[in-house]
XYZ file of C-alpha atoms in Angstrom:
761
model
C 28.600 14.465 -0.331
C 26.480 11.323 -0.408
C 23.448 12.905 -2.100
C 20.830 10.529 -3.483
C 17.352 11.543 -4.638
C 14.663 10.805 -2.065
C 12.111 8.172 -3.073
C 9.521 9.181 -0.502
C 7.676 11.762 -2.565
C 7.819 13.567 -5.896
C 9.469 16.980 -6.096
C 7.261 20.040 -6.562
C 8.231 20.439 -10.213
C 7.142 16.887 -11.002
C 3.875 17.318 -9.098
C 3.115 20.475 -11.082
C 4.018 18.831 -14.372
C 1.985 15.683 -13.658
C -1.133 17.694 -12.813
C -0.884 20.377 -15.488
C 0.647 18.728 -18.536
C -1.896 16.002 -19.272
C -3.408 14.994 -22.600
C -6.930 15.933 -21.491
C -5.841 19.268 -20.058
C -4.320 19.992 -23.465
C -7.566 19.138 -25.276
C -9.763 21.063 -22.840
C -7.334 23.969 -22.848
C -7.521 24.187 -26.639
C -11.335 24.040 -26.495
C -11.308 26.796 -23.884
C -9.241 29.050 -26.132
C -11.677 28.432 -28.979
C -14.688 29.348 -26.834
C -12.970 32.462 -25.510
C -12.518 33.548 -29.112
C -16.074 32.843 -30.365
C -17.875 33.522 -27.049
C -19.969 33.938 -25.055
C -18.098 33.653 -21.763
C -20.878 31.560 -20.204
C -19.772 28.679 -22.402
C -16.253 28.936 -20.982
C -17.378 27.852 -17.499
C -15.728 24.475 -17.994
C -12.433 26.400 -17.901
C -13.086 27.207 -14.242
C -13.629 23.500 -13.598
C -10.416 22.707 -15.485
C -8.328 25.143 -13.438
C -10.004 24.113 -10.168
C -9.396 20.425 -10.844
C -5.733 21.043 -11.540
C -5.326 23.238 -8.458
C -7.034 20.689 -6.196
C -4.780 17.935 -7.518
C -1.642 19.975 -6.876
C -2.735 21.104 -3.401
C -3.737 17.606 -2.296
C -0.524 16.010 -3.483
C 1.550 18.767 -1.934
C -0.301 18.204 1.313
C 0.462 14.505 1.108
C 4.085 15.287 0.225
C 4.489 17.444 3.323
C 3.044 14.687 5.499
C 5.299 12.079 3.914
C 8.421 14.199 4.161
C 7.712 15.177 7.763
C 7.174 11.577 8.859
C 10.067 10.310 6.757
C 12.410 12.449 8.853
C 11.451 10.361 11.881
C 12.510 7.123 10.193
C 15.275 8.460 7.974
C 18.281 6.131 8.111
C 21.348 7.389 9.928
C 24.969 6.377 9.738
C 27.516 6.104 12.541
C 30.714 7.792 11.393
C 34.076 8.079 13.139
C 34.903 11.773 13.389
C 37.788 13.148 15.499
C 38.184 9.796 17.219
C 34.540 9.563 18.284
C 31.565 7.766 16.768
C 28.830 10.235 15.817
C 25.469 9.700 14.130
C 24.945 11.660 10.919
C 22.416 11.833 8.107
C 23.289 9.809 5.031
C 23.760 13.019 3.032
C 26.580 14.028 5.401
C 28.778 11.043 4.519
C 31.854 11.993 2.509
C 34.373 9.930 0.614
C 36.871 8.085 2.861
C 34.666 8.433 5.956
C 34.998 5.504 8.378
C 31.587 4.026 9.238
C 30.674 1.682 12.079
C 28.045 -1.038 11.551
C 26.375 -3.628 13.752
C 23.826 -6.405 13.268
C 20.636 -5.066 11.669
C 22.308 -2.101 9.993
C 22.137 -1.457 6.293
C 25.277 -0.740 4.331
C 24.508 2.707 2.950
C 27.604 3.325 0.791
C 30.202 1.091 -0.831
C 33.367 0.574 1.155
C 36.364 -1.482 2.245
C 36.337 -3.344 5.559
C 38.843 -1.948 8.058
C 37.745 -3.932 11.114
C 35.671 -7.094 11.283
C 34.421 -8.794 14.399
C 32.632 -11.795 12.866
C 31.019 -9.473 10.335
C 28.428 -11.314 8.235
C 26.725 -9.578 5.318
C 23.553 -10.526 3.432
C 23.666 -9.378 -0.202
C 20.568 -11.266 -1.322
C 18.642 -8.089 -2.135
C 21.356 -7.186 -4.634
C 22.848 -10.415 -5.918
C 20.330 -13.110 -4.992
C 22.993 -14.910 -2.950
C 21.071 -16.779 -0.258
C 23.780 -17.375 2.342
C 25.309 -14.621 4.496
C 28.915 -13.829 3.543
C 31.710 -13.431 6.090
C 33.598 -10.214 5.487
C 37.135 -9.673 6.785
C 39.616 -6.811 6.708
C 40.189 -5.671 3.134
C 36.957 -7.109 1.738
C 34.515 -4.930 -0.186
C 31.039 -4.033 1.086
C 28.198 -3.129 -1.273
C 25.564 -0.545 -0.484
C 22.119 -2.101 -0.238
C 23.348 -5.170 1.640
C 22.816 -5.469 5.387
C 24.586 -6.840 8.442
C 23.103 -10.055 9.827
C 25.743 -10.738 12.477
C 28.813 -9.209 14.070
C 30.073 -5.680 13.799
C 32.891 -3.755 12.218
C 34.104 -0.631 10.511
C 34.589 0.198 6.859
C 35.888 3.073 4.769
C 33.590 4.700 2.224
C 35.011 4.211 -1.274
C 31.962 5.030 -3.453
C 29.139 7.326 -2.408
C 26.102 9.009 -3.960
C 25.396 8.061 -7.552
C 28.572 5.976 -7.740
C 27.458 3.522 -5.048
C 26.512 0.016 -6.173
C 22.881 0.123 -5.021
C 22.274 3.493 -6.637
C 23.704 2.229 -9.905
C 21.254 -0.665 -9.656
C 18.317 1.770 -9.290
C 18.800 1.802 -5.497
C 17.369 -1.703 -5.320
C 17.736 -2.164 -1.575
C 16.351 1.190 -0.523
C 13.806 1.922 -3.195
C 10.534 0.105 -3.323
C 9.638 -2.057 -6.252
C 6.356 -0.702 -7.583
C 3.785 -3.425 -7.529
C 1.745 -3.908 -10.650
C -1.115 -1.522 -10.065
C -4.305 -2.836 -11.627
C -6.002 0.440 -10.836
C -3.330 2.543 -12.524
C -3.135 0.207 -15.514
C -6.954 0.102 -15.754
C -7.380 3.867 -15.697
C -4.638 4.249 -18.302
C -6.428 1.705 -20.494
C -9.711 3.599 -20.170
C -7.982 6.871 -21.036
C -6.322 5.298 -24.084
C -9.699 4.052 -25.327
C -11.221 7.497 -24.827
C -8.305 9.140 -26.642
C -8.740 6.894 -29.667
C -12.496 7.530 -29.745
C -12.262 11.306 -29.503
C -10.508 11.720 -32.861
C -12.963 10.112 -35.306
C -16.069 11.084 -33.307
C -14.898 14.705 -33.153
C -14.416 14.815 -36.925
C -17.934 13.468 -37.460
C -19.412 15.887 -34.923
C -17.642 18.978 -36.269
C -18.654 18.229 -39.837
C -22.301 17.750 -38.802
C -22.373 20.962 -36.768
C -20.897 23.008 -39.619
C -23.629 21.615 -41.857
C -26.610 22.073 -39.545
C -25.902 25.454 -37.914
C -26.637 28.736 -39.593
C -23.567 30.489 -38.155
C -19.977 29.411 -37.604
C -19.870 30.376 -33.864
C -22.959 28.234 -33.167
C -21.324 25.275 -34.910
C -18.159 25.754 -32.882
C -20.070 25.938 -29.585
C -21.944 22.721 -30.359
C -18.702 20.976 -31.354
C -16.880 22.127 -28.220
C -19.753 20.913 -26.047
C -19.713 17.474 -27.661
C -15.934 17.007 -27.653
C -15.431 18.350 -24.126
C -18.142 16.146 -22.652
C -16.383 12.989 -23.883
C -13.371 13.660 -21.670
C -13.435 12.140 -18.139
C -11.472 15.116 -16.875
C -12.018 14.479 -13.171
C -11.161 10.774 -13.111
C -7.404 11.168 -12.801
C -7.835 14.128 -10.457
C -10.055 12.290 -7.994
C -7.802 9.239 -8.124
C -4.867 11.429 -7.074
C -6.980 13.191 -4.454
C -8.145 9.885 -2.961
C -4.585 8.542 -2.791
C -3.226 11.756 -1.304
C -6.053 12.021 1.235
C -5.393 8.423 2.263
C -1.736 9.207 2.906
C -2.661 12.268 4.978
C -5.215 10.334 7.046
C -2.721 7.541 7.734
C -0.061 10.080 8.696
C -2.404 11.325 11.420
C -2.432 7.780 12.756
C 1.371 7.790 12.782
C 1.611 5.496 9.791
C 4.225 6.391 7.189
C 3.303 5.298 3.660
C 6.544 5.676 1.749
C 4.932 5.481 -1.691
C 1.417 6.353 -2.871
C 1.013 3.125 -4.832
C 1.150 1.166 -1.568
C -2.363 2.478 -0.845
C -3.747 0.264 -3.607
C -1.993 -2.834 -2.271
C -3.528 -2.197 1.151
C -6.967 -2.715 -0.329
C -6.098 -6.011 -2.000
C -4.420 -7.766 0.938
C -6.077 -11.062 1.828
C -3.266 -12.712 3.829
C -1.203 -11.113 6.598
C 1.973 -12.867 7.721
C 3.198 -11.916 11.157
C 6.488 -12.400 12.890
C 5.575 -13.283 16.466
C 8.205 -11.251 18.312
C 7.608 -7.529 18.102
C 4.187 -7.998 16.534
C 2.037 -10.280 18.684
C 4.419 -9.885 21.608
C 6.406 -6.983 22.963
C 9.970 -6.673 21.743
C 11.431 -6.633 25.238
C 11.931 -9.976 26.985
C 12.669 -10.853 30.570
C 14.266 -13.917 32.104
C 11.655 -15.911 33.991
C 14.074 -18.531 35.276
C 17.374 -20.263 34.593
C 17.098 -24.035 35.119
C 20.553 -25.477 35.729
C 20.766 -29.037 34.458
C 22.285 -31.891 36.409
C 26.077 -31.927 36.570
C 26.528 -28.160 36.344
C 26.951 -25.393 38.911
C 24.872 -22.211 38.952
C 27.820 -19.768 39.425
C 29.516 -21.175 36.345
C 26.278 -21.026 34.347
C 25.642 -17.404 35.339
C 29.236 -16.478 34.481
C 28.873 -18.074 31.042
C 25.604 -16.233 30.411
C 27.187 -12.972 31.502
C 30.096 -13.491 29.098
C 27.715 -14.228 26.244
C 25.656 -11.128 27.049
C 28.809 -8.989 27.002
C 30.127 -10.488 23.758
C 28.057 -8.348 21.360
C 28.082 -4.598 20.939
C 24.413 -4.599 19.906
C 22.867 -7.659 21.527
C 19.539 -9.046 20.366
C 16.442 -9.146 22.596
C 17.450 -12.481 24.159
C 20.918 -11.320 25.160
C 19.538 -7.985 26.399
C 17.118 -9.845 28.658
C 19.904 -12.077 29.992
C 22.207 -9.097 30.565
C 19.511 -7.274 32.567
C 18.693 -10.253 34.780
C 19.930 -9.434 38.321
C 21.460 -12.870 38.874
C 23.502 -12.633 35.690
C 24.501 -8.986 36.057
C 25.883 -9.592 39.560
C 27.764 -12.764 38.599
C 31.548 -12.933 38.333
C 31.513 -12.876 34.527
C 34.717 -12.154 32.669
C 34.898 -10.841 29.096
C 35.222 -13.590 26.489
C 38.498 -14.083 24.678
C 36.651 -14.985 21.481
C 33.038 -15.033 20.375
C 30.655 -15.803 17.537
C 27.766 -13.337 17.272
C 24.167 -14.452 16.979
C 22.783 -14.941 13.487
C 19.125 -15.598 12.698
C 20.237 -18.030 10.012
C 22.545 -19.885 12.450
C 20.239 -19.434 15.445
C 23.027 -19.509 18.029
C 25.882 -17.449 19.428
C 29.033 -18.543 21.230
C 31.676 -17.218 23.629
C 34.987 -18.646 24.822
C 35.866 -17.668 28.394
C 39.178 -18.202 30.134
C 38.855 -20.848 32.838
C 35.345 -22.078 32.020
C 35.627 -22.975 28.327
C 33.398 -22.451 25.288
C 29.668 -21.913 25.595
C 26.857 -21.936 23.062
C 23.471 -20.250 23.462
C 20.593 -20.694 21.058
C 17.753 -22.871 19.829
C 17.850 -26.209 21.693
C 17.342 -28.244 18.533
C 20.428 -26.598 16.998
C 23.047 -26.182 19.712
C 22.781 -29.653 21.270
C 20.249 -31.681 19.324
C 22.062 -35.014 19.485
C 23.246 -34.871 23.074
C 20.036 -33.649 24.689
C 18.555 -36.333 26.942
C 14.956 -37.491 26.803
C 14.244 -35.854 30.166
C 15.549 -32.458 28.996
C 13.538 -32.743 25.765
C 10.402 -33.452 27.782
C 11.069 -30.426 29.988
C 11.611 -28.208 26.943
C 8.336 -29.404 25.407
C 6.480 -28.674 28.626
C 7.841 -25.134 28.842
C 6.980 -24.458 25.189
C 3.452 -25.762 25.585
C 3.044 -23.266 28.423
C 4.037 -20.503 26.030
C 7.573 -20.071 27.336
C 10.329 -19.028 24.984
C 13.343 -21.171 25.753
C 16.982 -21.154 24.746
C 19.569 -23.730 25.671
C 23.019 -23.056 27.099
C 25.500 -25.763 26.193
C 29.228 -26.276 26.724
C 31.350 -27.172 23.715
C 34.593 -29.153 24.001
C 36.032 -27.199 21.062
C 37.517 -23.710 20.949
C 35.929 -21.000 18.849
C 37.206 -21.210 15.318
C 36.876 -24.972 15.198
C 34.536 -26.095 12.432
C 33.196 -28.809 14.761
C 32.077 -26.346 17.423
C 28.595 -27.893 17.739
C 29.814 -31.487 17.888
C 29.696 -32.922 21.402
C 28.059 -29.825 22.900
C 26.612 -30.733 26.318
C 23.362 -29.102 27.555
C 24.031 -27.145 30.733
C 21.001 -24.921 31.414
C 17.585 -23.951 30.103
C 16.909 -20.224 30.007
C 13.178 -19.494 30.098
C 12.241 -16.118 28.687
C 8.971 -14.349 29.244
C 7.138 -12.522 26.473
C 4.326 -10.080 27.083
C 1.410 -10.214 24.675
C 0.679 -6.848 23.109
C -2.530 -5.353 24.485
C -3.941 -4.741 21.021
C -3.048 -8.129 19.508
C -6.343 -9.951 20.096
C -8.545 -7.081 18.878
C -6.408 -6.681 15.778
C -6.614 -10.364 14.896
C -10.378 -10.280 15.461
C -10.583 -7.391 13.003
C -8.709 -9.346 10.344
C -11.022 -12.320 10.859
C -14.095 -10.097 10.441
C -12.655 -8.653 7.222
C -11.909 -12.045 5.693
C -8.139 -11.611 5.911
C -6.251 -14.771 6.848
C -3.431 -14.524 9.371
C -0.329 -16.696 9.386
C 2.285 -16.526 12.126
C 5.813 -17.151 10.852
C 8.519 -17.256 13.505
C 12.004 -18.554 14.142
C 10.915 -19.874 17.568
C 9.884 -23.438 18.310
C 6.472 -24.286 16.780
C 4.909 -25.113 20.148
C 6.037 -21.803 21.633
C 4.532 -19.936 18.692
C 1.319 -21.977 18.893
C 0.939 -21.212 22.603
C 1.249 -17.474 21.925
C -1.279 -17.773 19.075
C -3.804 -19.390 21.419
C -3.337 -16.589 23.942
C -4.389 -14.042 21.319
C -7.402 -16.046 20.164
C -5.897 -17.535 17.001
C -6.508 -21.235 16.365
C -3.046 -22.574 15.450
C -4.266 -25.974 14.287
C -1.220 -28.204 13.941
C 1.876 -26.065 14.418
C 4.283 -26.670 11.549
C 8.023 -27.149 11.995
C 9.519 -25.313 9.019
C 12.327 -27.852 8.815
C 9.753 -30.318 7.515
C 8.505 -28.016 4.736
C 9.177 -29.272 1.190
C 11.542 -27.508 -1.171
C 9.298 -28.057 -4.167
C 7.460 -24.802 -4.932
C 4.053 -26.389 -5.569
C 4.210 -28.598 -2.485
C 5.417 -25.669 -0.375
C 2.516 -23.517 -1.606
C 0.072 -26.229 -0.566
C 1.668 -26.622 2.882
C 1.729 -22.874 3.561
C -1.870 -22.549 2.383
C -3.034 -25.205 4.853
C -1.014 -24.112 7.897
C -1.520 -21.182 10.270
C 1.444 -21.292 12.667
C 4.989 -21.997 11.528
C 8.046 -22.268 13.769
C 11.784 -22.708 13.250
C 11.507 -20.615 10.095
C 14.753 -19.267 8.649
C 14.882 -15.857 6.938
C 15.153 -17.462 3.503
C 12.232 -19.755 4.278
C 10.144 -16.706 5.189
C 10.821 -15.316 1.742
C 9.997 -18.652 0.087
C 6.732 -18.930 2.048
C 5.620 -15.428 1.033
C 6.403 -16.285 -2.581
C 4.461 -19.555 -2.263
C 1.362 -17.713 -1.019
C 1.651 -15.261 -3.899
C 1.833 -18.149 -6.373
C -1.588 -19.226 -5.069
C -3.039 -15.851 -6.073
C -2.899 -14.216 -2.630
C -1.960 -10.592 -2.010
C 0.323 -10.848 0.992
C 1.293 -8.321 3.652
C 4.259 -9.101 5.890
C 4.947 -7.410 9.202
C 8.272 -7.557 10.965
C 10.942 -5.528 12.674
C 14.112 -7.580 12.663
C 16.938 -8.167 10.262
C 15.604 -11.712 9.831
C 12.428 -10.239 8.311
C 14.096 -8.143 5.603
C 13.919 -10.700 2.814
C 10.239 -11.416 3.460
C 9.389 -7.709 3.791
C 11.049 -7.043 0.454
C 9.259 -9.750 -1.541
C 5.818 -9.294 0.064
C 3.189 -7.326 -1.832
C 3.188 -4.997 1.153
C 5.942 -4.871 3.753
C 5.047 -3.284 7.094
C 7.872 -2.474 9.503
C 7.972 -1.104 13.024
C 9.762 2.219 13.504
C 11.748 0.693 16.382
C 12.891 -2.177 14.171
C 16.226 -2.587 12.460
C 17.270 0.056 9.908
C 17.366 -2.651 7.243
C 13.729 -3.645 7.844
C 12.549 -0.022 7.783
C 14.413 0.701 4.573
C 12.678 -1.989 2.513
C 9.138 -1.669 3.895
C 6.734 0.676 2.044
C 4.746 1.145 5.277
C 6.249 1.963 8.671
C 4.222 1.989 11.903
C 5.738 4.911 13.764
C 4.038 4.056 17.049
C 5.420 0.491 16.867
C 1.898 -0.723 17.416
C 0.363 -3.707 15.683
C -2.976 -1.932 16.260
C -2.124 0.412 13.396
C -2.623 -2.354 10.820
C -6.453 -2.261 10.768
C -6.331 1.459 9.970
C -3.839 0.748 7.191
C -6.040 -1.957 5.699
C -9.250 0.064 6.077
C -7.734 3.135 4.414
C -6.596 1.139 1.432
C -10.036 -0.384 0.989
C -11.728 2.991 1.325
C -9.548 4.523 -1.377
C -9.743 1.766 -3.980
C -13.434 0.959 -3.574
C -14.351 4.643 -3.821
C -12.161 5.195 -6.861
C -14.020 2.390 -8.605
C -17.354 4.029 -7.770
C -16.097 7.363 -9.089
C -14.741 5.697 -12.233
C -18.229 4.340 -12.915
C -19.597 7.896 -12.919
C -16.954 9.366 -15.204
C -16.919 6.504 -17.704
C -20.744 6.553 -17.850
C -20.466 10.221 -18.821
C -17.907 9.410 -21.519
C -20.163 6.670 -22.915
C -23.282 8.830 -23.162
C -21.363 11.808 -24.532
C -19.727 9.676 -27.227
C -22.998 8.022 -28.220
C -24.788 11.393 -28.347
C -22.042 12.830 -30.547
C -22.327 9.833 -32.886
C -26.125 10.023 -33.012
C -26.126 13.767 -33.646
C -23.421 13.426 -36.274
C -25.252 10.681 -38.160
C -28.650 12.405 -37.869
C -27.122 15.754 -38.884
C -28.765 17.598 -35.977
C -27.531 20.541 -33.894
C -25.826 19.247 -30.754
C -28.433 19.151 -27.933
C -26.254 21.113 -25.496
C -24.136 24.181 -25.190
C -20.919 23.849 -23.150
C -22.568 25.654 -20.215
C -25.388 23.066 -20.076
C -22.918 20.196 -19.759
C -20.943 22.106 -17.145
C -24.072 22.234 -14.973
C -24.953 18.559 -15.575
C -21.404 17.291 -15.021
C -20.898 19.387 -11.898
C -24.166 18.348 -10.226
C -24.317 14.670 -11.216
C -20.600 13.806 -11.291
C -18.052 16.422 -10.204
C -19.303 17.549 -6.808
C -20.817 14.189 -5.737
C -17.735 12.259 -6.910
C -15.489 14.411 -4.745
C -17.448 13.435 -1.634
C -17.865 9.791 -2.674
C -14.124 9.462 -3.230
C -13.500 10.249 0.442
C -16.417 8.307 1.972
C -15.927 5.281 4.292
C -15.759 1.924 2.504
C -14.488 -1.415 3.852
C -14.899 -3.663 0.797
C -11.755 -5.557 -0.193
C -10.641 -4.730 -3.717
C -11.171 -7.393 -6.362
C -9.451 -8.019 -9.698
C -11.195 -7.032 -12.929
C -11.443 -3.265 -12.391
C -11.795 -2.286 -16.060
C -14.277 -5.056 -16.891
C -16.516 -4.134 -13.941
C -16.473 -0.436 -14.773
C -17.341 -1.092 -18.416
C -20.092 -3.565 -17.498
C -21.751 -0.809 -15.513
C -20.877 2.265 -17.558
C -21.691 0.995 -21.055
C -25.332 0.030 -20.409
C -25.902 2.976 -18.039
C -24.363 5.410 -20.516
C -26.325 3.876 -23.388
C -29.609 4.346 -21.533
C -28.676 7.945 -20.677
C -27.747 8.690 -24.295
C -30.909 7.042 -25.666
C -33.142 8.891 -23.209
C -31.462 12.230 -23.917
C -31.596 11.800 -27.687
C -35.215 10.631 -27.424
C -36.265 13.605 -25.288
C -34.396 16.004 -27.576
C -35.978 14.486 -30.706
C -39.479 14.644 -29.192
C -39.003 18.302 -28.353
C -37.688 19.100 -31.838
C -40.683 17.345 -33.399
C -42.792 20.265 -32.184
C -42.402 22.737 -35.037
C -43.312 25.634 -32.747
C -40.585 24.823 -30.186
C -37.398 26.871 -30.309
C -33.928 25.259 -30.138
C -33.396 26.733 -26.641
C -36.444 24.825 -25.343
C -35.336 21.608 -27.050
C -31.920 21.937 -25.415
C -33.562 22.628 -22.056
C -35.583 19.409 -22.479
C -32.396 17.462 -23.207
C -30.707 19.070 -20.193
C -33.561 18.043 -17.871
C -33.531 14.470 -19.181
C -29.754 14.020 -18.902
C -29.630 15.611 -15.449
C -32.424 13.328 -14.167
C -30.908 10.145 -15.627
C -27.394 11.106 -14.506
C -28.682 11.783 -11.014
C -30.289 8.344 -10.904
C -26.997 6.731 -11.943
C -25.421 8.606 -9.032
C -28.195 7.378 -6.735
C -27.480 3.763 -7.701
C -23.760 4.094 -7.015
C -24.388 5.906 -3.711
C -26.291 2.938 -2.257
C -26.767 1.884 0.480
C -28.193 5.211 1.542
C -26.886 7.129 4.504
C -28.144 10.449 5.799
C -25.179 12.227 4.246
C -25.732 10.629 0.838
C -29.423 11.498 0.874
C -28.543 15.097 1.680
C -25.906 15.088 -1.063
C -28.331 13.929 -3.760
C -31.066 16.234 -2.447
C -28.627 19.138 -2.575
C -27.861 18.457 -6.245
C -31.606 18.365 -7.051
C -32.146 21.628 -5.178
C -29.268 23.311 -7.007
C -30.660 22.298 -10.391
C -34.130 23.443 -9.331
C -32.786 26.854 -8.342
C -31.175 27.240 -11.786
C -34.412 26.322 -13.579
C -36.693 28.461 -11.413
C -34.550 31.599 -11.196
C -35.029 33.825 -14.269
C -31.567 35.381 -14.088
C -29.890 31.973 -13.872
C -32.041 30.623 -16.679
C -30.910 33.461 -18.902
C -27.280 33.006 -17.883
C -27.357 29.293 -18.727
C -29.515 29.808 -21.836
C -32.413 27.683 -20.579
C -36.140 28.091 -21.159
C -38.792 25.802 -19.699
C -40.771 24.167 -22.553
C -44.541 23.770 -22.783
C -46.500 21.492 -20.463
C -46.953 18.913 -23.211
C -43.220 18.697 -23.844
C -42.519 18.548 -20.106
C -44.975 15.672 -19.836
C -43.109 13.865 -22.639
C -39.797 14.573 -20.881
C -41.131 13.087 -17.631
C -42.229 10.002 -19.545
C -38.799 9.559 -21.145
C -37.056 10.001 -17.772
C -39.416 7.475 -16.155
C -38.665 4.891 -18.856
C -34.912 5.472 -18.489
C -35.059 5.142 -14.701
C -37.109 1.963 -15.025
C -34.511 0.547 -17.435
C -31.664 1.470 -15.069
C -33.369 -0.102 -12.076
C -34.374 -3.223 -14.006
C -30.860 -3.750 -15.269
C -29.365 -3.035 -11.872
C -31.703 -5.154 -9.800
C -32.135 -8.109 -12.124
C -28.761 -8.521 -13.761
C -26.390 -6.203 -11.859
C -25.044 -5.374 -15.321
C -23.889 -8.949 -15.895
C -22.157 -9.256 -12.545
C -20.830 -5.760 -12.017
C -22.644 -5.200 -8.734
C -21.003 -2.433 -6.819
C -19.759 -3.615 -3.373
C -21.836 -2.538 -0.411
C -20.157 -0.171 2.005
């Protein structure tokens, strides 16, 4: 059987392993065991947080997996296999060795095989070999999985399947999705590496100081566990996974299939969207508006030639489908062609040879009869294009099919004017991109004037429409030309790929939308490929995002979801790294000063839960439309280091002031430190939650109320080992908190932490 591992989502075992077996879970788990041994159980509360975090991560990713797998079934590639003399459609896993498969234009070759029947079969192997030109495959030739059919049709016998197939042995290059370099993932890993390196030496210093300063061994252990555990940003990775998974689930409800979680990050960074006109700005289905017969030719003959061309392909493209459905053509006396050349997006024409009326070409006017087209016909073509008409030219060739000079001497015979319907949502979608600062470029194989006319109809200023045949080959010059232009016509599939690459070389993050086989190369190289579910199997297989409703209107939701996820993860990262900074600095200060650690584990569980854990969960899922920017780690550190330093200084100051009172017990000094750190941590949260909304005000107020209940309820005070200090100490605590808040606000308002201003939602 042709079994290949699915790339859509991770298996359950990997999800469990990724969420349970982490370095920080190992550290916290060891600390939990220690606390369970020395007691009391109140100091093991962080174990509940540890288990809850892990469970939430697993549940959220499983939820996302189910959504992905369910939607993936709708777009799963199928194969047409000859069984018992009939062609049947089967899942890829059902293919067996020696099966005979049928393929047509737009299909992907899903297993290796040998060609048994070729009707002008042309294969593009560029995704595997880099070969730019389509290759003609005849009986006996080999086909490689991962390539795709650009023209013609045929049958082949499966010779290598499953893990033995060429594409699978090359890491399934054509069907898997090259993971973009994730700045977010790399940044978080860098932060975690820094924290890991810091924990070792700081922990040694802290443990030695606690063993020296505490009267009993259990007290020293509790202080050490509190200090070490607080340095770990245990929820950062969790909430990153939750945000990604929630984004996938939300997009699935909008009928958008995100085939890999990392694509969510790319969504947020997109600043240029390249569109293929047909199927994106316009509906995929065309209709024939009119057939203008040129002088010297008879309408019956023209209609017969068009009918023969329409009947020449097993899976005709949109143009031939429109011609075939036109009443005048369908009722004509067309006879089947004796030979034909299928349409190819690289060639941009098709041909049919019909007994009695000769050889006919149909395609782009500037290709099929460029030299022999009269000035009057050229003027008429330009007029129709300026009106937004999509035109193809029918020409008669004096040569039979198979002659290398087929185009030479071709005589224009008729202009076929096709009508395209603008998608209802196109204008609103383009307006959205303009509002969000995302540039749009229309890249099409049609004539530049036709594309420009469509662009105007949807409210896009085309400027000077660019004929792609005039684009330079030099990479730098091409990048400059693509940067300056908005509408490009006569673009070949390989030029689309080169143009995407040119935009990327200018520092842009590029999304490409398309649905045809001519879009595959561009979809593959783009930072984010977006395909329509109704598009060719090849285009769906290489695009990380598939719009299941075939609606261009789904793109704003895709972009908005990506921005929400990444911007919120950065806000959450600020909270967790601030905590790591103040915990590390407190551990260092306590270790150097040889003081008992100012907290028990249960104190830090309360502070972390109310100022970071619970609020971060809600912030990670809040609306946010800010486009992601480079420099994630630098921005987080520019905020977290000064904020964490102020929090650590205020906490150590409040703790030292309380300890200076000889009559004050250690429990009251720790309560003072807890009040200071909670207040400063809450203000850090308040800064990151701006601008205020009703929900965010209620969130912060709820955290204050929860802390107040703990302080004012005797039973809870005893449980958490808190005791309100004297009025004089409380007054000193209020003063320290006020100074810390003033420092936070001054730094935030005046310097934005040296440029780290958090984007407004």
